[in-house]
PDB file of C-alpha atoms in Angstrom:
ATOM      1  CA  MET A   1     -11.029  55.568  31.584  1.00  0.00           C
ATOM      2  CA  ALA A   2     -13.822  52.978  32.567  1.00  0.00           C
ATOM      3  CA  THR A   3     -16.188  54.957  34.377  1.00  0.00           C
ATOM      4  CA  SER A   4     -17.524  51.834  36.089  1.00  0.00           C
ATOM      5  CA  PRO A   5     -17.310  51.305  39.654  1.00  0.00           C
ATOM      6  CA  ARG A   6     -14.111  48.743  40.682  1.00  0.00           C
ATOM      7  CA  ALA A   7     -13.351  46.105  42.711  1.00  0.00           C
ATOM      8  CA  GLY A   8     -15.959  43.573  42.766  1.00  0.00           C
ATOM      9  CA  SER A   9     -18.587  45.325  41.734  1.00  0.00           C
ATOM     10  CA  SER A  10     -20.378  45.265  38.480  1.00  0.00           C
ATOM     11  CA  GLU A  11     -23.059  47.123  38.317  1.00  0.00           C
ATOM     12  CA  MET A  12     -23.652  49.399  35.378  1.00  0.00           C
ATOM     13  CA  ARG A  13     -24.917  52.780  36.414  1.00  0.00           C
ATOM     14  CA  PHE A  14     -28.185  53.431  34.764  1.00  0.00           C
ATOM     15  CA  LYS A  15     -28.276  56.971  34.562  1.00  0.00           C
ATOM     16  CA  LYS A  16     -26.562  56.207  30.936  1.00  0.00           C
ATOM     17  CA  VAL A  17     -28.611  55.413  28.217  1.00  0.00           C
ATOM     18  CA  CYS A  18     -27.982  54.363  24.649  1.00  0.00           C
ATOM     19  CA  LYS A  19     -26.900  57.012  22.435  1.00  0.00           C
ATOM     20  CA  PHE A  20     -28.382  55.195  19.673  1.00  0.00           C
ATOM     21  CA  CYS A  21     -31.517  54.371  21.373  1.00  0.00           C
ATOM     22  CA  GLU A  22     -31.755  57.483  22.605  1.00  0.00           C
ATOM     23  CA  ARG A  23     -32.161  58.806  18.901  1.00  0.00           C
ATOM     24  CA  GLY A  24     -34.623  56.858  17.650  1.00  0.00           C
ATOM     25  CA  ILE A  25     -31.478  53.714  16.680  1.00  0.00           C
ATOM     26  CA  ARG A  26     -30.923  53.108  13.106  1.00  0.00           C
ATOM     27  CA  HIS A  27     -28.512  51.142  11.721  1.00  0.00           C
ATOM     28  CA  ILE A  28     -24.824  51.998  12.768  1.00  0.00           C
ATOM     29  CA  ASP A  29     -22.765  52.855   9.419  1.00  0.00           C
ATOM     30  CA  TYR A  30     -19.261  51.502   9.792  1.00  0.00           C
ATOM     31  CA  LYS A  31     -17.947  54.073   7.598  1.00  0.00           C
ATOM     32  CA  ASP A  32     -19.155  56.830  10.011  1.00  0.00           C
ATOM     33  CA  GLU A  33     -15.540  56.784  11.506  1.00  0.00           C
ATOM     34  CA  ARG A  34     -16.170  60.045  13.777  1.00  0.00           C
ATOM     35  CA  LEU A  35     -18.987  58.151  15.341  1.00  0.00           C
ATOM     36  CA  LEU A  36     -17.436  55.002  15.667  1.00  0.00           C
ATOM     37  CA  ARG A  37     -14.493  56.883  16.881  1.00  0.00           C
ATOM     38  CA  SER A  38     -16.373  57.764  20.484  1.00  0.00           C
ATOM     39  CA  PHE A  39     -16.847  54.121  21.487  1.00  0.00           C
ATOM     40  CA  LEU A  40     -12.821  53.458  20.907  1.00  0.00           C
ATOM     41  CA  THR A  41     -10.455  54.352  23.436  1.00  0.00           C
ATOM     42  CA  ASP A  42      -7.184  56.416  22.944  1.00  0.00           C
ATOM     43  CA  ARG A  43      -5.616  53.437  21.891  1.00  0.00           C
ATOM     44  CA  GLY A  44      -8.300  52.634  19.739  1.00  0.00           C
ATOM     45  CA  LYS A  45      -9.533  49.608  21.424  1.00  0.00           C
ATOM     46  CA  ILE A  46     -13.943  49.173  21.464  1.00  0.00           C
ATOM     47  CA  LEU A  47     -14.711  50.211  24.612  1.00  0.00           C
ATOM     48  CA  PRO A  48     -17.220  48.456  26.761  1.00  0.00           C
ATOM     49  CA  ARG A  49     -21.018  48.682  27.547  1.00  0.00           C
ATOM     50  CA  ARG A  50     -20.365  49.443  30.962  1.00  0.00           C
ATOM     51  CA  ALA A  51     -18.206  52.775  29.834  1.00  0.00           C
ATOM     52  CA  THR A  52     -20.697  54.214  27.272  1.00  0.00           C
ATOM     53  CA  GLY A  53     -23.704  52.810  27.755  1.00  0.00           C
ATOM     54  CA  THR A  54     -24.812  51.470  24.638  1.00  0.00           C
ATOM     55  CA  CYS A  55     -27.376  48.674  24.778  1.00  0.00           C
ATOM     56  CA  ALA A  56     -26.674  45.226  24.297  1.00  0.00           C
ATOM     57  CA  ARG A  57     -27.693  45.577  20.464  1.00  0.00           C
ATOM     58  CA  HIS A  58     -26.198  48.235  19.244  1.00  0.00           C
ATOM     59  CA  GLN A  59     -23.078  46.997  21.005  1.00  0.00           C
ATOM     60  CA  ARG A  60     -23.126  43.878  18.917  1.00  0.00           C
ATOM     61  CA  GLN A  61     -23.495  46.563  15.601  1.00  0.00           C
ATOM     62  CA  LEU A  62     -20.648  48.692  16.886  1.00  0.00           C
ATOM     63  CA  ASP A  63     -18.542  45.683  17.354  1.00  0.00           C
ATOM     64  CA  THR A  64     -19.362  44.693  13.780  1.00  0.00           C
ATOM     65  CA  ALA A  65     -19.063  48.195  12.652  1.00  0.00           C
ATOM     66  CA  VAL A  66     -15.790  49.149  14.377  1.00  0.00           C
ATOM     67  CA  LYS A  67     -14.023  46.049  13.103  1.00  0.00           C
ATOM     68  CA  ARG A  68     -15.181  46.750   9.417  1.00  0.00           C
ATOM     69  CA  ALA A  69     -13.623  50.309   9.735  1.00  0.00           C
ATOM     70  CA  ARG A  70     -10.335  49.363  10.763  1.00  0.00           C
ATOM     71  CA  PHE A  71     -10.435  46.814   8.107  1.00  0.00           C
ATOM     72  CA  LEU A  72     -10.639  49.713   6.087  1.00  0.00           C
ATOM     73  CA  ALA A  73      -8.183  51.851   7.707  1.00  0.00           C
ATOM     74  CA  LEU A  74     -11.013  54.259   8.592  1.00  0.00           C
ATOM     75  CA  VAL A  75      -9.847  53.695  12.171  1.00  0.00           C
ATOM     76  CA  PRO A  76      -6.738  51.997  13.774  1.00  0.00           C
ATOM     77  CA  TYR A  77      -5.975  48.301  14.920  1.00  0.00           C
ATOM     78  CA  ILE A  78      -3.812  50.002  17.604  1.00  0.00           C
ATOM     79  CA  HIS A  79      -3.417  53.522  17.722  1.00  0.00           C
ATOM     80  CA  GLY A  80      -0.071  54.993  17.838  1.00  0.00           C
ATOM     81  CA  TYR A  81       1.546  51.609  17.052  1.00  0.00           C
ATOM     82  CA  TYR A  82       2.504  52.513  13.464  1.00  0.00           C
ATOM     83  CA  SER A  83       5.324  55.429  13.318  1.00  0.00           C
TER      84      SER A  83
ATOM     85  CA  MET B   1     -31.773  40.690  -5.757  1.00  0.00           C
ATOM     86  CA  ARG B   2     -30.025  41.619  -3.543  1.00  0.00           C
ATOM     87  CA  GLU B   3     -28.687  45.139  -2.371  1.00  0.00           C
ATOM     88  CA  TYR B   4     -25.184  45.624  -1.617  1.00  0.00           C
ATOM     89  CA  GLU B   5     -22.163  48.002  -0.957  1.00  0.00           C
ATOM     90  CA  ILE B   6     -18.768  48.249  -1.440  1.00  0.00           C
ATOM     91  CA  VAL B   7     -15.982  50.159  -0.256  1.00  0.00           C
ATOM     92  CA  TYR B   8     -13.097  50.425  -2.730  1.00  0.00           C
ATOM     93  CA  ILE B   9      -9.551  51.783  -1.880  1.00  0.00           C
ATOM     94  CA  PHE B  10      -7.176  52.620  -4.794  1.00  0.00           C
ATOM     95  CA  ARG B  11      -3.552  53.685  -4.394  1.00  0.00           C
ATOM     96  CA  SER B  12      -3.480  56.927  -3.918  1.00  0.00           C
ATOM     97  CA  VAL B  13      -1.082  57.431  -6.935  1.00  0.00           C
ATOM     98  CA  LEU B  14      -3.503  56.743  -9.651  1.00  0.00           C
ATOM     99  CA  SER B  15      -5.221  59.198 -11.535  1.00  0.00           C
ATOM    100  CA  ASN B  16      -8.630  59.840 -11.769  1.00  0.00           C
ATOM    101  CA  ASP B  17      -9.253  57.911 -15.352  1.00  0.00           C
ATOM    102  CA  GLU B  18      -7.193  55.243 -14.390  1.00  0.00           C
ATOM    103  CA  ILE B  19      -9.494  54.868 -11.603  1.00  0.00           C
ATOM    104  CA  GLU B  20     -12.910  55.537 -13.304  1.00  0.00           C
ATOM    105  CA  GLY B  21     -11.598  53.110 -15.870  1.00  0.00           C
ATOM    106  CA  ARG B  22     -10.951  50.142 -13.280  1.00  0.00           C
ATOM    107  CA  LEU B  23     -14.652  51.001 -11.583  1.00  0.00           C
ATOM    108  CA  GLU B  24     -16.216  51.073 -15.028  1.00  0.00           C
ATOM    109  CA  ARG B  25     -14.799  47.887 -15.896  1.00  0.00           C
ATOM    110  CA  TYR B  26     -15.357  46.174 -12.256  1.00  0.00           C
ATOM    111  CA  HIS B  27     -18.973  47.501 -12.490  1.00  0.00           C
ATOM    112  CA  GLU B  28     -19.543  46.347 -16.135  1.00  0.00           C
ATOM    113  CA  LYS B  29     -18.769  42.782 -14.791  1.00  0.00           C
ATOM    114  CA  LEU B  30     -21.652  43.117 -12.879  1.00  0.00           C
ATOM    115  CA  LEU B  31     -24.133  44.875 -14.750  1.00  0.00           C
ATOM    116  CA  SER B  32     -23.508  41.780 -17.433  1.00  0.00           C
ATOM    117  CA  HIS B  33     -25.908  40.210 -14.864  1.00  0.00           C
ATOM    118  CA  PRO B  34     -29.517  41.042 -16.433  1.00  0.00           C
ATOM    119  CA  GLY B  35     -31.344  43.169 -13.605  1.00  0.00           C
ATOM    120  CA  SER B  36     -28.073  44.433 -12.009  1.00  0.00           C
ATOM    121  CA  GLU B  37     -27.722  48.023 -11.196  1.00  0.00           C
ATOM    122  CA  ILE B  38     -25.217  50.401 -10.026  1.00  0.00           C
ATOM    123  CA  THR B  39     -27.485  52.985  -7.617  1.00  0.00           C
ATOM    124  CA  ALA B  40     -24.480  55.106  -6.541  1.00  0.00           C
ATOM    125  CA  ILE B  41     -21.143  55.682  -6.415  1.00  0.00           C
ATOM    126  CA  GLU B  42     -19.447  58.436  -4.280  1.00  0.00           C
ATOM    127  CA  HIS B  43     -16.247  59.229  -4.702  1.00  0.00           C
ATOM    128  CA  TRP B  44     -14.159  59.979  -1.050  1.00  0.00           C
ATOM    129  CA  GLY B  45     -11.307  60.718  -2.593  1.00  0.00           C
ATOM    130  CA  LYS B  46      -7.766  60.677  -1.146  1.00  0.00           C
ATOM    131  CA  ARG B  47      -7.835  59.587   2.516  1.00  0.00           C
ATOM    132  CA  GLN B  48      -5.357  59.148   5.215  1.00  0.00           C
ATOM    133  CA  LEU B  49      -5.269  55.624   5.990  1.00  0.00           C
ATOM    134  CA  ALA B  50      -4.876  54.857  10.220  1.00  0.00           C
ATOM    135  CA  TYR B  51      -2.172  52.413   9.674  1.00  0.00           C
ATOM    136  CA  PRO B  52       0.016  51.747   6.315  1.00  0.00           C
ATOM    137  CA  ILE B  53      -1.410  49.572   3.534  1.00  0.00           C
ATOM    138  CA  ALA B  54       1.584  47.827   1.488  1.00  0.00           C
ATOM    139  CA  GLY B  55       3.470  50.763   2.013  1.00  0.00           C
ATOM    140  CA  ASN B  56       0.836  53.686   1.550  1.00  0.00           C
ATOM    141  CA  ASP B  57      -0.022  55.948   4.057  1.00  0.00           C
ATOM    142  CA  ASN B  58      -3.093  57.454   1.915  1.00  0.00           C
ATOM    143  CA  GLY B  59      -5.862  56.016  -0.905  1.00  0.00           C
ATOM    144  CA  TYR B  60      -8.444  56.439  -3.171  1.00  0.00           C
ATOM    145  CA  TYR B  61     -11.464  55.561  -1.474  1.00  0.00           C
ATOM    146  CA  VAL B  62     -14.993  54.878  -3.362  1.00  0.00           C
ATOM    147  CA  VAL B  63     -18.059  53.894  -2.074  1.00  0.00           C
ATOM    148  CA  ALA B  64     -20.385  52.386  -4.686  1.00  0.00           C
ATOM    149  CA  GLN B  65     -23.724  50.941  -3.890  1.00  0.00           C
ATOM    150  CA  PHE B  66     -25.418  48.444  -6.125  1.00  0.00           C
ATOM    151  CA  ARG B  67     -27.830  45.580  -6.793  1.00  0.00           C
ATOM    152  CA  THR B  68     -27.193  42.117  -7.850  1.00  0.00           C
ATOM    153  CA  ILE B  69     -27.918  38.755  -7.502  1.00  0.00           C
ATOM    154  CA  PRO B  70     -25.883  36.964  -5.337  1.00  0.00           C
ATOM    155  CA  ALA B  71     -24.734  34.527  -7.661  1.00  0.00           C
ATOM    156  CA  ALA B  72     -22.477  37.163  -9.111  1.00  0.00           C
ATOM    157  CA  LEU B  73     -20.486  38.197  -6.758  1.00  0.00           C
ATOM    158  CA  PRO B  74     -17.393  35.553  -6.574  1.00  0.00           C
ATOM    159  CA  GLU B  75     -16.547  36.227 -10.306  1.00  0.00           C
ATOM    160  CA  PHE B  76     -16.614  40.281  -9.587  1.00  0.00           C
ATOM    161  CA  GLU B  77     -14.495  39.553  -5.948  1.00  0.00           C
ATOM    162  CA  ARG B  78     -12.323  37.825  -7.977  1.00  0.00           C
ATOM    163  CA  LEU B  79     -11.357  40.589 -10.522  1.00  0.00           C
ATOM    164  CA  LEU B  80     -11.084  42.651  -8.059  1.00  0.00           C
ATOM    165  CA  LYS B  81      -8.067  40.701  -6.248  1.00  0.00           C
ATOM    166  CA  LEU B  82      -6.370  40.638  -9.187  1.00  0.00           C
ATOM    167  CA  ASP B  83      -5.915  44.418  -9.672  1.00  0.00           C
ATOM    168  CA  ASP B  84      -2.891  45.448  -7.753  1.00  0.00           C
ATOM    169  CA  GLU B  85      -3.425  48.912  -7.308  1.00  0.00           C
ATOM    170  CA  LEU B  86      -6.603  48.121  -5.415  1.00  0.00           C
ATOM    171  CA  LEU B  87      -5.644  47.695  -1.629  1.00  0.00           C
ATOM    172  CA  ARG B  88      -8.496  47.303  -0.124  1.00  0.00           C
ATOM    173  CA  HIS B  89     -12.023  45.922  -1.287  1.00  0.00           C
ATOM    174  CA  LEU B  90     -15.289  45.065   1.099  1.00  0.00           C
ATOM    175  CA  VAL B  91     -18.152  44.225  -0.134  1.00  0.00           C
ATOM    176  CA  VAL B  92     -21.632  44.016   2.248  1.00  0.00           C
ATOM    177  CA  LEU B  93     -25.044  43.504   2.329  1.00  0.00           C
ATOM    178  CA  SER B  94     -26.476  47.651   2.225  1.00  0.00           C
ATOM    179  CA  GLU B  95     -27.535  48.279   5.694  1.00  0.00           C
ATOM    180  CA  GLY B  96     -30.237  50.937   4.913  1.00  0.00           C
ATOM    181  CA  GLU B  97     -28.411  53.574   4.949  1.00  0.00           C
ATOM    182  CA  PHE B  98     -25.920  55.922   3.532  1.00  0.00           C
ATOM    183  CA  ALA B  99     -23.877  58.212   4.894  1.00  0.00           C
ATOM    184  CA  PRO B 100     -21.263  60.101   3.426  1.00  0.00           C
ATOM    185  CA  LEU B 101     -18.018  60.354   4.958  1.00  0.00           C
ATOM    186  CA  GLY B 102     -18.091  61.004   8.552  1.00  0.00           C
ATOM    187  CA  ALA B 103     -21.447  61.926   8.458  1.00  0.00           C
ATOM    188  CA  SER B 104     -23.247  60.725  11.622  1.00  0.00           C
ATOM    189  CA  ASP B 105     -25.955  57.737  12.032  1.00  0.00           C
ATOM    190  CA  GLU B 106     -29.132  60.632  12.503  1.00  0.00           C
ATOM    191  CA  GLY B 107     -30.042  61.552   8.992  1.00  0.00           C
ATOM    192  CA  ALA B 108     -30.778  57.455   8.425  1.00  0.00           C
ATOM    193  CA  GLY B 109     -33.204  57.391  11.059  1.00  0.00           C
ATOM    194  CA  GLU B 110     -36.242  58.193   8.989  1.00  0.00           C
ATOM    195  CA  SER B 111     -38.511  55.643   8.286  1.00  0.00           C
ATOM    196  CA  ALA B 112     -38.606  52.120   9.034  1.00  0.00           C
ATOM    197  CA  GLU B 113     -35.300  50.927   9.502  1.00  0.00           C
ATOM    198  CA  ALA B 114     -34.662  46.887  10.187  1.00  0.00           C
ATOM    199  CA  PRO B 115     -34.212  47.233  13.817  1.00  0.00           C
ATOM    200  CA  ALA B 116     -32.477  44.081  13.754  1.00  0.00           C
ATOM    201  CA  GLU B 117     -28.809  43.502  13.396  1.00  0.00           C
ATOM    202  CA  ALA B 118     -29.255  41.643   9.902  1.00  0.00           C
ATOM    203  CA  PRO B 119     -28.983  43.973   7.458  1.00  0.00           C
ATOM    204  CA  ALA B 120     -32.411  45.267   5.350  1.00  0.00           C
ATOM    205  CA  GLU B 121     -32.697  45.129   1.996  1.00  0.00           C
ATOM    206  CA  VAL B 122     -33.625  48.694   1.874  1.00  0.00           C
ATOM    207  CA  THR B 123     -32.475  50.875  -0.791  1.00  0.00           C
ATOM    208  CA  ALA B 124     -30.410  53.734   0.130  1.00  0.00           C
ATOM    209  CA  GLU B 125     -32.682  56.614   2.009  1.00  0.00           C
ATOM    210  CA  GLU B 126     -30.202  58.621   3.352  1.00  0.00           C
ATOM    211  CA  GLY B 127     -32.226  61.300   1.768  1.00  0.00           C
ATOM    212  CA  ALA B 128     -32.087  64.542   4.255  1.00  0.00           C
ATOM    213  CA  ALA B 129     -28.496  63.784   4.531  1.00  0.00           C
ATOM    214  CA  ALA B 130     -26.324  64.924   7.182  1.00  0.00           C
ATOM    215  CA  PRO B 131     -25.785  68.151   8.424  1.00  0.00           C
ATOM    216  CA  ALA B 132     -22.685  69.874   6.706  1.00  0.00           C
ATOM    217  CA  GLY B 133     -19.608  69.086   9.354  1.00  0.00           C
ATOM    218  CA  SER B 134     -22.005  67.337  12.001  1.00  0.00           C
ATOM    219  CA  GLU B 135     -20.557  65.959  14.647  1.00  0.00           C
ATOM    220  CA  VAL B 136     -22.093  62.949  16.271  1.00  0.00           C
ATOM    221  CA  ASP B 137     -22.994  64.758  20.002  1.00  0.00           C
ATOM    222  CA  ALA B 138     -23.525  67.871  17.960  1.00  0.00           C
ATOM    223  CA  THR B 139     -26.448  68.868  17.106  1.00  0.00           C
ATOM    224  CA  PRO B 140     -28.274  66.507  14.594  1.00  0.00           C
ATOM    225  CA  ALA B 141     -29.849  69.785  13.425  1.00  0.00           C
ATOM    226  CA  ALA B 142     -31.837  71.078  10.808  1.00  0.00           C
ATOM    227  CA  ALA B 143     -31.912  67.980   8.325  1.00  0.00           C
ATOM    228  CA  GLU B 144     -33.724  65.926  10.265  1.00  0.00           C
ATOM    229  CA  GLU B 145     -37.027  67.501  11.405  1.00  0.00           C
ATOM    230  CA  ALA B 146     -37.343  65.076  13.969  1.00  0.00           C
ATOM    231  CA  GLU B 147     -34.402  65.360  15.567  1.00  0.00           C
ATOM    232  CA  GLU B 148     -33.499  67.958  18.064  1.00  0.00           C
ATOM    233  CA  GLY B 149     -30.101  68.245  19.147  1.00  0.00           C
ATOM    234  CA  THR B 150     -30.687  67.937  22.592  1.00  0.00           C
ATOM    235  CA  ALA B 151     -27.986  68.004  25.386  1.00  0.00           C
ATOM    236  CA  GLU B 152     -26.383  64.428  24.375  1.00  0.00           C
ATOM    237  CA  GLU B 153     -23.032  66.097  24.439  1.00  0.00           C
ATOM    238  CA  ALA B 154     -23.196  66.478  28.231  1.00  0.00           C
ATOM    239  CA  GLU B 155     -23.144  63.035  28.356  1.00  0.00           C
ATOM    240  CA  GLU B 156     -19.981  62.061  26.476  1.00  0.00           C
ATOM    241  CA  LYS B 157     -18.001  60.114  28.892  1.00  0.00           C
ATOM    242  CA  THR B 158     -15.469  58.230  26.663  1.00  0.00           C
ATOM    243  CA  PRO B 159     -12.254  59.091  26.876  1.00  0.00           C
ATOM    244  CA  ALA B 160     -11.526  59.804  23.173  1.00  0.00           C
ATOM    245  CA  PRO B 161     -12.361  63.380  22.609  1.00  0.00           C
ATOM    246  CA  LEU B 162     -15.058  63.044  20.302  1.00  0.00           C
ATOM    247  CA  ALA B 163     -14.849  64.251  17.413  1.00  0.00           C
ATOM    248  CA  ALA B 164     -12.231  66.723  17.865  1.00  0.00           C
ATOM    249  CA  GLU B 165      -9.943  63.886  15.984  1.00  0.00           C
ATOM    250  CA  ALA B 166      -8.697  65.978  13.311  1.00  0.00           C
ATOM    251  CA  GLU B 167      -9.617  64.302   9.813  1.00  0.00           C
ATOM    252  CA  THR B 168     -10.085  67.514   8.099  1.00  0.00           C
ATOM    253  CA  GLU B 169     -11.010  65.561   5.218  1.00  0.00           C
ATOM    254  CA  THR B 170     -14.343  64.676   7.184  1.00  0.00           C
ATOM    255  CA  ALA B 171     -15.633  67.784   8.303  1.00  0.00           C
ATOM    256  CA  ALA B 172     -14.545  69.234   5.208  1.00  0.00           C
ATOM    257  CA  THR B 173     -16.680  66.909   2.493  1.00  0.00           C
ATOM    258  CA  ALA B 174     -19.487  66.145   4.688  1.00  0.00           C
ATOM    259  CA  SER B 175     -22.759  66.116   2.784  1.00  0.00           C
ATOM    260  CA  ASP B 176     -22.893  66.764  -0.682  1.00  0.00           C
ATOM    261  CA  GLY B 177     -26.356  66.361  -0.714  1.00  0.00           C
ATOM    262  CA  ASP B 178     -25.800  64.161  -3.635  1.00  0.00           C
ATOM    263  CA  VAL B 179     -26.410  60.725  -1.367  1.00  0.00           C
ATOM    264  CA  THR B 180     -30.091  61.624  -2.774  1.00  0.00           C
ATOM    265  CA  GLU B 181     -29.223  60.392  -6.110  1.00  0.00           C
ATOM    266  CA  SER B 182     -29.343  56.501  -4.646  1.00  0.00           C
ATOM    267  CA  GLY B 183     -32.777  55.008  -6.552  1.00  0.00           C
ATOM    268  CA  GLU B 184     -35.629  54.802  -4.458  1.00  0.00           C
TER     269      GLU B 184
END
């Protein structure tokens, strides 16, 4: 799942750049569930920065956006839980 | 005066007329405050919910943007809570963009977006809108003169398949181009 090196080493691979910064930022729209989904695991959890390479600022925006999207049922809280 | 954005989720069993009626009623309540205005309304229509709400598996989504004084909100929201057929509502400060269903964020990055997380009071300026069926890692494409869909898709390492989600509604509606109606 996470692509960061394990076992004690917590370095982030700096090959990745923040996808939002790259494209010239903007505000992350909580309504854009396609975009949001790409930052969630298959279970619906929010991926850590070290896995996505997102910068701190955008990660915070992402978090709020995902939480709003979850509230609006655009994205599940837990995937596959509701049958 | 502040710019707000609201998402309504109505029970899908309601007819369009009933929904229109309720929207009218609620918006009038807002408009009763001088200087308020509704700057945009977008009907997303019926959508599958990511999880059941009150026993429903789908709902009718409406997104609206409006401008009003902060003091007008508590009463407005109180009204919304009273409606049994309105499953969810969420009012937020407008974040300076207005992306239609499923669109990526590309289009909003035109002029000075408030860089900080703090929502800006910029009116919606999703001018170019999202290209039809745009996927976040696909070429953000033609609509944005500045953007060039370079090989960003290559670095997608997240496990969840990107945009392979079978949200068929999102692919279909994409940009209606009516986003530009939001008054600037």
